Amino acid sequence: MLPLLLVLAACGGDTTAPDAPTEQPTSGTATKAQDRISVAVQVSPRNVTLETNQLIQFRAHGRTSSGDSVGAAVTWSTSGGTILPDGRFSAAAIGTYTVVGQNRIRGNLQVDTSLVTVVRRNTNLVGVEISPTSVSLTPGVSQTFTAIGRLMGGGVAPIGVNWGATGGFVDAGGTYVAGDTAGTYHVTATNTAGTLADTVTVTISAPPAPPPPPAEPVVAKVILKPIGVTLAPGTRKQFATYGTTTAGDSVPVSVAFKATGGTVTADGLFTAGQTAGNYRIIATAGALADTSAITVSSPLGSGTPTGIPFGPYDSWSGDTSLEPNTGVFTATIGTLNATNIIARLDVARQNHKHMVLAMTGGSHWNYLTNDVFDLAKWQAKMETYNTPAIKAAVAAAVADGTIIGNSVMDEPNVSGAGDGNTWGPPGTMTKARVDGLCAYVKNIFPTMLVGVVHNHSAFEPTKSYQVCEFLVDQYSWRKGDVNDFVQAGLDLGRRDGLGIIFSMNILNGGIQAERDGLWSCPLSTSGGRGTFDPNCRMTAQQVREWGTILGSAGCAMMMWKYDDAFMADPENAQAFRDVAATLASLPAKSCRAR
């Protein structure tokens, strides 16, 4: 039987691209705790035939979002017969009944049912027969057996039996789960009178042998990052290296550095000289080497910048106009195209706004073939920007600070059954593959920062980017304490050399509440219903408090996303002004952490 009710607190809408229905969990201690929380309760046996007054044991366990089994304390009830608090059931009358087990976790009601058929005891049995008569299983795999009664004259009848098994476990409904030890075992069904039985053979095969240890990696290439930079005279830039093996894996590598146009330390810290020009830095490891380009120049608008850029996603109206009520913001983030990028850069510069670009943003459908990410489609879109005019405009906008950087992908961690909001089956996207996207953009725009949008803990958190330089890290109330969230994001940035642009989900990230078993968004604690149930909008105070904390910590502050009504609300507008004033008073931070 399917669960009657599943109420999930963490629904979607937490994204900085086209709206998606799900949100990935956070990691660290919070993730591990979340992974242990039951999202569904399952009752066993699922279906069972009993005889009158036959006593059987029902059991229940929880199932987490990752599919693991956890304990579940349930309350039992039944539509007929009797069930004890520990799950033992019997019925004196024939009929069809349901047994219900329900559990409540963090206010979420979790329910599952079992179908029970009660028949009269048949005294004309001459045998019990189990089907299938034999099976072969691997450890942990289940098989459901059924039993019937054989009558005099050759007929059959439904009966209740008592199940037993060796080499595994069998529940009261005949569902057997193989144990971990290979061998030949038996499953037995005995009639309730204890006078007749049948036994079938179960063969449990040994698990496959572990693969041989991998061969020692052979370094085939040295990679120096970043690929290119533009520096003011006397400023410094940390370069880093790694090797790639013949199998395509990234490994540490020891190199010797040398540079023109300045000095470089043994660990790759370059200090620009005082003479403008085009220079290079070289990293050598034996016969392998890689080179990065360095431009020393005094950038447009040079001086001491101030303020943390602050603004919402999708604040453009048409190609070159900004939406109403966006004058308070100093930044934009969102999708553009090759036909409007130059004009938008000009408008942003005239209005003193910074831009986080999403050159290959928009609907995931744009880059899918048969519901799986298609690199060729992504590269084709990126190549539309590879023109002399656009490259010159981007270089100028990077130099004068108009462009903060370009995000190569939104939420690469999203995977599953293809529906246009995922990138394909799990494993389709990896940090190594996203690094390849960042490298592709760097080859076209060597001075522009490249990054990616996803929660700091949602995507291969134990691995690090080697090319991507910044992360857009979005907060919502569901992700726990905002200060803990900020600290975890900054810790990841320091570990991996990433600039952190914090963001918050103003439309779907407010405090949720449950009332009468249903999710609601009371105006006392939220800004009303979000764009996806059961999410809630943030209140003006939440925007003010969380926006100030997040914005002060990162190199820029973004929001998902522009909404006419939300931006026009007087209380929200005042909250935006308050956040903007605080962030404008702070020293500017570079999103180039490496």
Coordinates of C-alpha atoms in Angstrom, one line a residue:
M1 CA 0.0 0.0 0.0
L2 CA 1.3 3.5 -0.8
P3 CA 1.7 5.9 2.1
L4 CA -1.5 7.9 2.7
L5 CA 0.3 11.2 3.5
L6 CA 3.7 12.6 3.0
V7 CA 4.3 16.2 4.0
L8 CA 7.7 17.4 3.1
A9 CA 9.0 20.6 4.7
A10 CA 11.9 21.2 2.3
C11 CA 10.2 21.8 -1.1
G12 CA 11.7 23.6 -4.1
G13 CA 11.8 27.1 -5.4
D14 CA 15.3 27.8 -3.9
T15 CA 17.2 28.6 -7.0
T16 CA 18.7 31.4 -9.0
A17 CA 17.6 30.2 -12.5
P18 CA 14.1 29.1 -13.7
D19 CA 12.0 27.9 -10.8
A20 CA 12.7 24.3 -9.8
P21 CA 10.5 22.2 -7.5
T22 CA 13.1 20.8 -5.1
E23 CA 15.9 22.1 -2.9
Q24 CA 19.0 20.2 -2.0
P25 CA 19.8 19.7 1.7
T26 CA 22.7 21.5 3.4
S27 CA 25.7 19.6 4.5
G28 CA 28.1 19.3 7.5
T29 CA 26.5 18.5 10.8
A30 CA 23.1 19.8 9.6
T31 CA 23.2 17.6 6.5
K32 CA 24.0 14.5 8.5
A33 CA 21.2 15.2 10.9
Q34 CA 18.8 15.8 8.1
D35 CA 19.8 12.6 6.4
R36 CA 18.7 10.7 9.5
I37 CA 15.3 12.2 9.7
S38 CA 12.4 10.0 8.4
V39 CA 10.4 11.4 5.6
A40 CA 8.1 8.3 5.3
V41 CA 6.9 5.5 7.5
Q42 CA 6.6 1.9 6.1
V43 CA 4.5 -0.9 7.6
S44 CA 5.3 -4.6 7.1
P45 CA 3.9 -6.9 6.2
R46 CA 2.3 -4.9 3.3
N47 CA -0.4 -7.5 2.6
V48 CA -1.2 -10.6 4.6
T49 CA -3.8 -13.4 4.7
L50 CA -4.6 -14.7 8.2
E51 CA -7.0 -17.2 9.8
T52 CA -9.4 -16.2 12.5
N53 CA -7.7 -15.7 15.8
Q54 CA -4.3 -16.1 14.3
L55 CA -1.8 -13.7 16.0
I56 CA 0.9 -12.0 13.9
Q57 CA 3.4 -9.2 14.4
F58 CA 3.3 -5.9 12.5
R59 CA 6.4 -3.8 12.4
A60 CA 7.2 -0.3 11.1
H61 CA 10.4 1.6 10.1
G62 CA 11.1 5.1 8.8
R63 CA 12.6 5.8 5.4
T64 CA 14.9 8.9 4.9
S65 CA 15.2 11.0 1.8
S66 CA 18.3 9.1 0.9
G67 CA 16.5 5.8 1.1
D68 CA 18.0 4.6 4.4
S69 CA 16.0 2.7 7.0
V70 CA 15.7 4.2 10.4
G71 CA 13.6 3.4 13.5
A72 CA 10.1 4.7 13.8
A73 CA 7.9 4.9 16.9
V74 CA 4.3 4.5 15.5
T75 CA 0.8 4.5 16.8
W76 CA -1.2 1.5 15.6
S77 CA -4.9 1.3 14.7
T78 CA -7.1 -1.0 12.7
S79 CA -10.5 -1.0 10.9
G80 CA -11.3 -4.4 12.4
G81 CA -9.9 -7.0 14.8
T82 CA -7.5 -6.0 17.5
I83 CA -4.0 -4.6 17.4
L84 CA -1.8 -4.1 20.5
P85 CA 0.5 -1.1 21.1
D86 CA 3.5 -3.3 20.1
G87 CA 1.9 -4.2 16.7
R88 CA 0.5 -7.7 17.4
F89 CA -2.8 -8.2 15.5
S90 CA -5.6 -10.8 15.4
A91 CA -9.2 -10.9 14.3
A92 CA -12.0 -13.2 15.4
A93 CA -14.2 -12.5 12.4
I94 CA -13.5 -13.0 8.7
G95 CA -13.3 -9.9 6.5
T96 CA -10.9 -7.5 4.9
Y97 CA -9.3 -4.9 7.2
T98 CA -6.6 -2.2 7.2
V99 CA -3.9 -1.8 9.7
V100 CA -2.6 1.7 10.0
G101 CA 0.8 2.9 11.5
Q102 CA 1.3 6.6 11.9
N103 CA 4.3 8.6 13.0
R104 CA 4.8 12.4 13.5
I105 CA 8.3 13.9 12.8
R106 CA 8.8 17.6 13.3
G107 CA 5.1 18.2 12.9
N108 CA 4.8 16.1 9.7
L109 CA 2.3 13.3 9.8
Q110 CA 3.6 10.1 8.2
V111 CA 1.1 7.3 7.6
D112 CA 1.3 3.8 6.0
T113 CA -1.3 1.0 5.8
S114 CA -1.4 -2.7 5.4
L115 CA -4.2 -4.8 3.9
V116 CA -5.3 -7.8 6.0
T117 CA -7.6 -10.6 4.7
V118 CA -9.0 -12.9 7.4
V119 CA -10.4 -16.3 6.4
R120 CA -11.8 -19.2 8.3
R121 CA -9.5 -22.1 9.3
N122 CA -9.9 -24.9 6.8
T123 CA -10.0 -28.4 8.3
N124 CA -9.8 -30.2 4.9
L125 CA -6.2 -29.4 4.1
V126 CA -3.9 -32.1 2.9
G127 CA -0.9 -29.9 2.2
V128 CA 0.7 -26.4 2.2
E129 CA 2.4 -25.1 -1.0
I130 CA 4.8 -22.2 -1.3
S131 CA 5.6 -20.3 -4.5
P132 CA 8.1 -19.7 -6.0
T133 CA 9.6 -23.0 -5.2
S134 CA 13.2 -21.8 -5.2
V135 CA 15.1 -18.5 -5.7
S136 CA 18.6 -17.1 -5.9
L137 CA 19.3 -13.8 -4.3
T138 CA 22.2 -11.5 -3.5
P139 CA 22.7 -10.2 0.1
G140 CA 20.1 -7.7 1.2
V141 CA 17.7 -8.4 -1.7
S142 CA 14.1 -9.3 -0.9
Q143 CA 11.6 -11.9 -2.3
T144 CA 8.0 -12.2 -1.4
F145 CA 6.7 -15.8 -1.1
T146 CA 3.0 -16.8 -1.1
A147 CA 1.4 -19.9 0.5
I148 CA -1.9 -21.7 -0.4
G149 CA -3.6 -24.7 1.1
R150 CA -4.1 -27.8 -1.0
L151 CA -7.5 -29.6 -0.4
M152 CA -8.6 -33.1 -0.8
G153 CA -9.6 -33.6 -4.4
G154 CA -6.9 -31.2 -5.7
G155 CA -8.5 -27.8 -5.0
V156 CA -6.8 -24.9 -3.3
A157 CA -7.9 -22.4 -0.6
P158 CA -6.5 -19.3 1.0
I159 CA -5.0 -20.0 4.4
G160 CA -3.0 -18.3 7.1
V161 CA 0.5 -19.6 7.8
N162 CA 3.4 -19.0 10.1
W163 CA 6.6 -18.2 8.3
G164 CA 10.1 -19.1 9.2
A165 CA 13.5 -18.7 7.6
T166 CA 17.2 -19.4 7.8
G167 CA 19.9 -17.2 6.4
G168 CA 17.8 -14.1 6.5
F169 CA 14.6 -12.6 7.8
V170 CA 11.0 -13.3 6.7
D171 CA 8.0 -11.1 7.9
A172 CA 4.5 -12.3 8.7
G173 CA 3.4 -11.7 5.1
G174 CA 6.1 -13.9 3.5
T175 CA 8.6 -11.2 2.4
Y176 CA 12.1 -12.6 2.9
V177 CA 15.3 -10.4 3.0
A178 CA 18.5 -12.3 2.3
G179 CA 21.3 -12.1 4.8
D180 CA 24.9 -11.3 4.2
T181 CA 26.4 -14.8 4.2
A182 CA 26.5 -16.8 1.0
G183 CA 25.0 -20.3 1.2
T184 CA 21.8 -22.4 0.8
Y185 CA 18.9 -21.6 3.2
H186 CA 15.2 -22.4 3.6
V187 CA 11.9 -20.6 3.9
T188 CA 9.1 -22.5 5.6
A189 CA 5.3 -22.0 5.8
T190 CA 3.4 -23.9 8.5
N191 CA -0.4 -24.0 8.8
T192 CA -1.8 -22.5 12.0
A193 CA -2.6 -26.0 13.4
G194 CA 1.1 -26.9 13.1
T195 CA 0.3 -30.1 11.2
L196 CA 1.3 -29.3 7.7
A197 CA 4.2 -27.3 6.2
D198 CA 6.2 -26.7 3.0
T199 CA 9.8 -25.6 2.6
V200 CA 11.6 -23.9 -0.3
T201 CA 15.3 -23.4 -1.0
V202 CA 16.9 -19.9 -1.1
T203 CA 20.4 -19.6 -2.5
I204 CA 22.3 -16.5 -1.4
S205 CA 25.3 -15.8 -3.7
A206 CA 28.5 -14.3 -2.6
P207 CA 29.0 -10.6 -3.2
P208 CA 31.4 -9.8 -6.1
A209 CA 35.1 -9.5 -5.3
P210 CA 36.4 -6.0 -4.8
P211 CA 38.1 -4.4 -7.7
P212 CA 41.9 -4.4 -7.9
P213 CA 43.6 -1.3 -6.5
P214 CA 44.0 1.5 -9.0
A215 CA 47.3 1.9 -10.8
E216 CA 49.6 4.6 -9.6
P217 CA 48.6 7.8 -11.4
V218 CA 50.9 9.2 -14.2
V219 CA 50.9 13.0 -14.5
A220 CA 50.3 13.9 -18.1
K221 CA 49.7 17.7 -17.8
V222 CA 50.4 20.7 -15.5
I223 CA 47.6 23.2 -15.1
L224 CA 48.3 26.8 -13.9
K225 CA 45.4 28.8 -12.6
P226 CA 44.0 31.3 -13.1
I227 CA 44.5 31.3 -16.9
G228 CA 44.9 35.1 -17.0
V229 CA 44.6 38.2 -14.9
T230 CA 44.7 41.9 -15.1
L231 CA 46.5 43.7 -12.3
A232 CA 47.2 47.2 -11.2
P233 CA 50.9 48.1 -10.7
G234 CA 52.2 46.8 -7.4
T235 CA 49.3 44.5 -6.7
R236 CA 49.6 40.8 -6.0
K237 CA 47.9 37.6 -7.3
Q238 CA 48.2 34.1 -5.9
F239 CA 48.6 31.4 -8.7
A240 CA 48.1 27.7 -8.0
T241 CA 48.8 24.5 -9.9
Y242 CA 47.6 21.0 -10.1
G243 CA 48.3 18.0 -12.4
T244 CA 46.0 15.9 -14.5
T245 CA 46.7 12.2 -15.0
T246 CA 46.3 10.1 -18.2
A247 CA 43.0 9.1 -16.7
G248 CA 41.8 12.7 -16.4
D249 CA 42.0 12.9 -12.6
S250 CA 43.4 15.9 -10.7
V251 CA 46.4 15.3 -8.5
P252 CA 48.9 17.6 -6.6
V253 CA 52.1 18.5 -8.4
S254 CA 55.3 20.3 -7.4
V255 CA 56.4 23.0 -9.8
A256 CA 58.9 25.8 -10.2
F257 CA 57.6 29.3 -11.0
K258 CA 59.1 32.0 -13.1
A259 CA 57.5 35.3 -14.4
T260 CA 58.0 38.4 -16.4
G261 CA 56.6 41.9 -15.6
G262 CA 57.0 41.3 -11.8
T263 CA 58.2 38.9 -9.2
V264 CA 56.9 35.5 -8.1
T265 CA 57.6 33.5 -5.0
A266 CA 58.3 29.8 -4.8
D267 CA 54.6 29.1 -3.9
G268 CA 53.2 31.2 -6.8
L269 CA 52.5 34.6 -5.3
F270 CA 53.0 37.1 -8.1
T271 CA 53.6 40.9 -7.5
A272 CA 53.1 43.1 -10.5
G273 CA 55.8 45.6 -11.4
Q274 CA 55.2 49.3 -12.1
T275 CA 55.3 49.1 -15.9
A276 CA 52.1 48.5 -17.8
G277 CA 52.2 45.7 -20.4
N278 CA 51.5 42.1 -21.2
Y279 CA 53.5 39.5 -19.3
R280 CA 53.3 35.9 -18.3
I281 CA 54.0 33.4 -15.5
I282 CA 55.2 29.9 -16.1
A283 CA 54.9 26.8 -13.9
T284 CA 57.3 23.9 -14.8
A285 CA 57.3 20.3 -13.5
G286 CA 60.1 18.3 -15.2
A287 CA 59.2 18.3 -18.9
L288 CA 55.7 19.6 -18.3
A289 CA 54.8 23.3 -18.1
D290 CA 51.8 25.7 -18.3
T291 CA 51.6 29.5 -18.8
S292 CA 49.1 32.2 -17.7
A293 CA 48.8 35.6 -19.2
I294 CA 49.2 38.7 -17.0
T295 CA 48.2 42.3 -18.0
V296 CA 49.5 45.1 -15.8
S297 CA 47.4 48.2 -16.2
S298 CA 45.7 51.0 -14.3
P299 CA 42.0 50.0 -14.6
L300 CA 39.2 52.4 -15.5
G301 CA 37.8 54.0 -12.5
S302 CA 40.9 53.1 -10.5
G303 CA 40.9 54.2 -6.8
T304 CA 39.7 52.7 -3.6
P305 CA 36.3 51.1 -4.3
T306 CA 33.7 50.9 -1.5
G307 CA 30.4 49.1 -0.9
I308 CA 29.2 45.5 -1.3
P309 CA 27.1 45.1 -4.5
F310 CA 23.5 44.2 -3.7
G311 CA 20.6 43.3 -6.0
P312 CA 18.0 40.8 -7.2
Y313 CA 18.0 38.2 -10.0
D314 CA 16.0 39.0 -13.1
S315 CA 15.8 42.8 -12.6
W316 CA 16.0 43.7 -16.4
S317 CA 12.8 44.7 -18.3
G318 CA 13.6 44.1 -21.9
D319 CA 17.1 44.4 -23.2
T320 CA 18.2 47.7 -21.8
S321 CA 15.6 48.8 -19.2
L322 CA 15.6 48.1 -15.5
E323 CA 12.4 47.0 -13.6
P324 CA 10.6 49.6 -11.4
N325 CA 11.7 49.9 -7.7
T326 CA 15.3 48.8 -8.5
G327 CA 17.0 52.1 -8.0
V328 CA 18.1 51.2 -4.5
F329 CA 20.1 48.2 -5.8
T330 CA 23.7 48.3 -6.9
A331 CA 23.9 44.9 -8.7
T332 CA 22.0 42.6 -11.0
I333 CA 22.3 38.9 -11.7
G334 CA 20.6 37.0 -14.5
T335 CA 20.4 35.6 -18.0
L336 CA 21.4 37.6 -21.0
N337 CA 22.4 36.9 -24.6
A338 CA 24.8 37.9 -27.3
T339 CA 22.5 40.5 -28.8
N340 CA 21.9 42.5 -25.6
I341 CA 25.1 42.1 -23.5
I342 CA 27.0 45.1 -24.8
A343 CA 23.9 47.4 -24.3
R344 CA 23.3 46.1 -20.9
L345 CA 26.9 46.6 -19.8
D346 CA 26.6 50.2 -21.0
V347 CA 23.3 50.7 -19.0
A348 CA 24.7 49.1 -15.9
R349 CA 27.8 51.3 -16.1
Q350 CA 25.7 54.5 -16.5
N351 CA 23.5 53.5 -13.5
H352 CA 26.5 52.5 -11.4
K353 CA 25.4 48.9 -11.1
H354 CA 27.6 45.8 -11.0
M355 CA 26.6 42.6 -12.9
V356 CA 26.9 38.9 -12.2
L357 CA 26.4 37.4 -15.7
A358 CA 24.7 34.1 -16.6
M359 CA 25.8 33.8 -20.2
T360 CA 24.5 30.2 -20.3
G361 CA 21.6 30.7 -17.9
G362 CA 17.9 30.3 -18.5
S363 CA 15.9 27.1 -18.6
H364 CA 17.8 23.9 -18.3
W365 CA 15.8 22.7 -21.3
N366 CA 18.2 24.9 -23.4
Y367 CA 21.0 22.5 -22.7
L368 CA 19.4 19.1 -22.5
T369 CA 19.2 16.3 -25.0
N370 CA 16.9 13.4 -24.0
D371 CA 16.7 14.9 -20.5
V372 CA 20.5 14.8 -20.1
F373 CA 23.0 17.7 -20.1
D374 CA 24.4 18.2 -23.6
L375 CA 27.8 19.9 -23.5
A376 CA 27.7 20.7 -27.2
K377 CA 24.5 22.8 -26.7
W378 CA 26.1 24.7 -23.8
Q379 CA 29.3 25.3 -25.8
A380 CA 27.3 26.5 -28.8
K381 CA 25.6 29.1 -26.6
M382 CA 28.9 30.2 -25.1
E383 CA 30.4 30.6 -28.5
T384 CA 27.8 33.2 -29.5
Y385 CA 29.7 35.6 -27.2
N386 CA 33.0 34.8 -28.8
T387 CA 33.2 37.9 -31.0
P388 CA 35.8 40.8 -31.0
A389 CA 33.2 43.4 -30.0
I390 CA 31.8 41.4 -27.0
K391 CA 35.3 40.3 -25.8
A392 CA 36.4 44.0 -25.8
A393 CA 33.2 45.1 -24.0
V394 CA 33.6 42.4 -21.4
A395 CA 37.3 43.2 -20.8
A396 CA 36.5 46.8 -20.3
A397 CA 33.6 46.0 -17.9
V398 CA 35.8 43.7 -15.9
A399 CA 38.6 46.3 -15.7
D400 CA 36.3 49.1 -14.4
G401 CA 34.4 46.8 -12.0
T402 CA 31.0 46.6 -13.8
I403 CA 31.3 42.9 -14.2
I404 CA 31.7 40.9 -11.0
G405 CA 31.9 37.6 -12.8
N406 CA 30.0 35.0 -14.9
S407 CA 28.2 31.9 -13.5
V408 CA 28.6 29.0 -15.8
M409 CA 25.7 26.9 -14.4
D410 CA 22.9 27.0 -11.9
E411 CA 22.6 24.2 -9.4
P412 CA 24.7 21.5 -11.0
N413 CA 23.8 19.3 -8.0
V414 CA 20.2 18.9 -9.2
S415 CA 19.8 15.5 -10.7
G416 CA 17.1 12.8 -11.1
A417 CA 14.4 11.8 -13.5
G418 CA 14.5 14.3 -16.4
D419 CA 11.9 17.0 -16.2
G420 CA 13.7 20.0 -17.5
N421 CA 14.8 21.1 -14.0
T422 CA 17.5 18.5 -13.6
W423 CA 20.7 17.9 -15.5
G424 CA 20.2 14.2 -15.9
P425 CA 20.8 11.1 -13.8
P426 CA 22.9 11.3 -10.6
G427 CA 26.6 11.6 -11.6
T428 CA 25.9 13.6 -14.8
M429 CA 27.5 16.7 -13.3
T430 CA 30.6 16.7 -11.2
K431 CA 32.8 19.5 -9.9
A432 CA 35.5 18.3 -12.4
R433 CA 33.0 18.7 -15.2
V434 CA 31.9 22.2 -14.0
D435 CA 35.6 23.1 -13.8
G436 CA 35.7 22.3 -17.5
L437 CA 32.9 24.8 -18.2
C438 CA 34.8 27.4 -16.2
A439 CA 37.9 26.7 -18.2
Y440 CA 36.0 27.0 -21.4
V441 CA 34.7 30.5 -20.5
K442 CA 38.2 31.5 -19.3
N443 CA 39.6 30.6 -22.7
I444 CA 37.3 33.2 -24.2
F445 CA 37.4 35.8 -21.4
P446 CA 40.7 35.4 -19.6
T447 CA 40.3 38.4 -17.2
M448 CA 36.7 37.6 -16.1
L449 CA 36.0 35.7 -13.0
V450 CA 34.0 32.5 -13.5
G451 CA 31.9 30.7 -10.9
V452 CA 28.8 28.6 -10.3
V453 CA 25.6 28.8 -8.3
H454 CA 24.8 26.1 -5.7
N455 CA 24.6 25.7 -1.9
H456 CA 28.1 25.4 -0.4
S457 CA 27.3 21.8 0.9
A458 CA 25.0 20.5 -1.8
F459 CA 27.4 19.4 -4.4
E460 CA 30.4 17.1 -3.8
P461 CA 31.3 19.0 -0.6
T462 CA 34.5 16.9 -0.1
K463 CA 35.9 17.9 -3.5
S464 CA 37.2 21.3 -4.7
Y465 CA 37.0 23.3 -7.8
Q466 CA 40.3 23.8 -9.6
V467 CA 39.3 26.5 -12.1
C468 CA 36.0 28.0 -11.0
E469 CA 36.7 31.1 -8.8
F470 CA 33.5 32.0 -7.0
L471 CA 30.3 30.5 -5.6
V472 CA 26.9 32.0 -5.3
D473 CA 25.6 30.5 -2.1
Q474 CA 21.8 31.0 -1.4
Y475 CA 20.2 31.1 2.1
S476 CA 16.7 30.3 3.1
W477 CA 15.2 29.7 6.6
R478 CA 15.0 26.0 6.0
K479 CA 18.8 25.9 6.0
G480 CA 19.1 26.7 9.7
D481 CA 20.7 29.6 11.6
V482 CA 21.9 32.3 9.2
N483 CA 25.2 32.8 11.1
D484 CA 26.0 29.1 10.9
F485 CA 25.2 29.1 7.2
V486 CA 27.5 32.1 6.6
Q487 CA 30.3 30.5 8.6
A488 CA 30.0 27.2 6.7
G489 CA 30.1 29.1 3.3
L490 CA 33.1 31.2 4.3
D491 CA 34.9 28.1 5.6
L492 CA 34.4 26.4 2.2
G493 CA 35.6 29.5 0.4
R494 CA 38.8 29.6 2.5
R495 CA 39.4 25.9 2.0
D496 CA 39.0 26.0 -1.8
G497 CA 40.1 29.6 -2.6
L498 CA 36.6 30.6 -3.7
G499 CA 35.0 34.0 -3.5
I500 CA 31.6 33.8 -1.9
I501 CA 28.6 35.7 -3.1
F502 CA 25.8 35.2 -0.7
S503 CA 22.2 35.2 -1.8
M504 CA 18.8 34.8 -0.1
N505 CA 15.5 33.5 -1.4
I506 CA 13.1 36.3 -0.6
L507 CA 10.1 34.6 -2.3
N508 CA 10.4 31.0 -1.0
G509 CA 12.8 31.2 1.9
G510 CA 10.8 32.7 4.8
I511 CA 9.7 31.0 8.0
Q512 CA 7.1 28.2 7.5
A513 CA 4.5 27.1 10.0
E514 CA 2.1 24.2 10.3
R515 CA -1.5 24.6 11.4
D516 CA -4.1 21.9 11.6
G517 CA -1.8 19.5 9.8
L518 CA -1.4 21.8 6.8
W519 CA 1.4 24.2 5.8
S520 CA 0.5 27.8 6.0
C521 CA 2.2 31.2 5.8
P522 CA 0.7 33.4 8.5
L523 CA 1.5 37.1 8.1
S524 CA 2.6 37.1 11.7
T525 CA 5.8 35.1 10.9
S526 CA 6.1 35.3 7.1
G527 CA 5.5 37.6 4.1
G528 CA 2.7 35.4 2.8
R529 CA 2.7 32.4 0.5
G530 CA 5.7 31.8 -1.8
T531 CA 5.7 30.9 -5.4
F532 CA 5.9 27.1 -4.5
D533 CA 3.8 25.5 -1.7
P534 CA 4.6 25.1 1.1
N535 CA 7.2 27.9 0.9
C536 CA 6.7 31.3 2.4
R537 CA 8.0 34.8 1.5
M538 CA 10.3 36.6 3.8
T539 CA 9.1 39.4 6.0
A540 CA 10.6 42.9 5.8
Q541 CA 12.4 42.3 9.1
Q542 CA 13.8 39.0 7.8
V543 CA 15.0 40.7 4.6
R544 CA 16.7 43.4 6.8
E545 CA 18.3 41.1 9.3
W546 CA 19.3 38.2 7.1
G547 CA 20.3 40.5 4.2
T548 CA 22.6 42.5 6.4
I549 CA 24.3 39.4 7.9
L550 CA 24.7 37.7 4.5
G551 CA 25.7 40.8 2.6
S552 CA 28.3 41.9 5.1
A553 CA 30.0 38.5 4.9
G554 CA 30.3 38.0 1.2
C555 CA 31.9 39.9 -1.7
A556 CA 28.4 40.6 -3.2
M557 CA 24.8 40.1 -2.1
M558 CA 22.1 38.7 -4.4
M559 CA 18.4 37.7 -4.1
W560 CA 16.0 35.3 -5.8
K561 CA 14.3 37.1 -7.3
Y562 CA 12.7 40.4 -8.6
D563 CA 8.9 40.5 -8.0
D564 CA 6.8 43.5 -8.7
A565 CA 4.6 43.2 -5.7
F566 CA 7.3 42.3 -3.2
M567 CA 9.6 45.2 -4.4
A568 CA 6.8 47.7 -4.3
D569 CA 5.6 46.9 -0.8
P570 CA 6.5 49.9 1.4
E571 CA 7.9 47.8 4.3
N572 CA 10.0 45.7 2.0
A573 CA 11.2 48.8 0.1
Q574 CA 12.4 50.3 3.4
A575 CA 14.1 47.0 4.3
F576 CA 16.0 47.1 1.0
R577 CA 17.0 50.7 1.6
D578 CA 18.3 49.7 5.1
V579 CA 20.4 46.8 3.8
A580 CA 21.7 48.8 0.8
A581 CA 22.8 51.6 3.2
T582 CA 24.7 49.2 5.4
L583 CA 26.4 47.4 2.6
A584 CA 27.3 50.7 0.8
S585 CA 29.2 51.8 3.9
L586 CA 31.5 48.7 3.9
P587 CA 34.8 48.3 2.1
A588 CA 34.5 46.6 -1.2
K589 CA 35.7 43.0 -1.4
S590 CA 37.1 41.2 -4.4
C591 CA 35.4 38.0 -5.4
R592 CA 38.7 36.7 -6.6
A593 CA 39.8 34.8 -3.5
R594 CA 42.7 32.9 -5.1

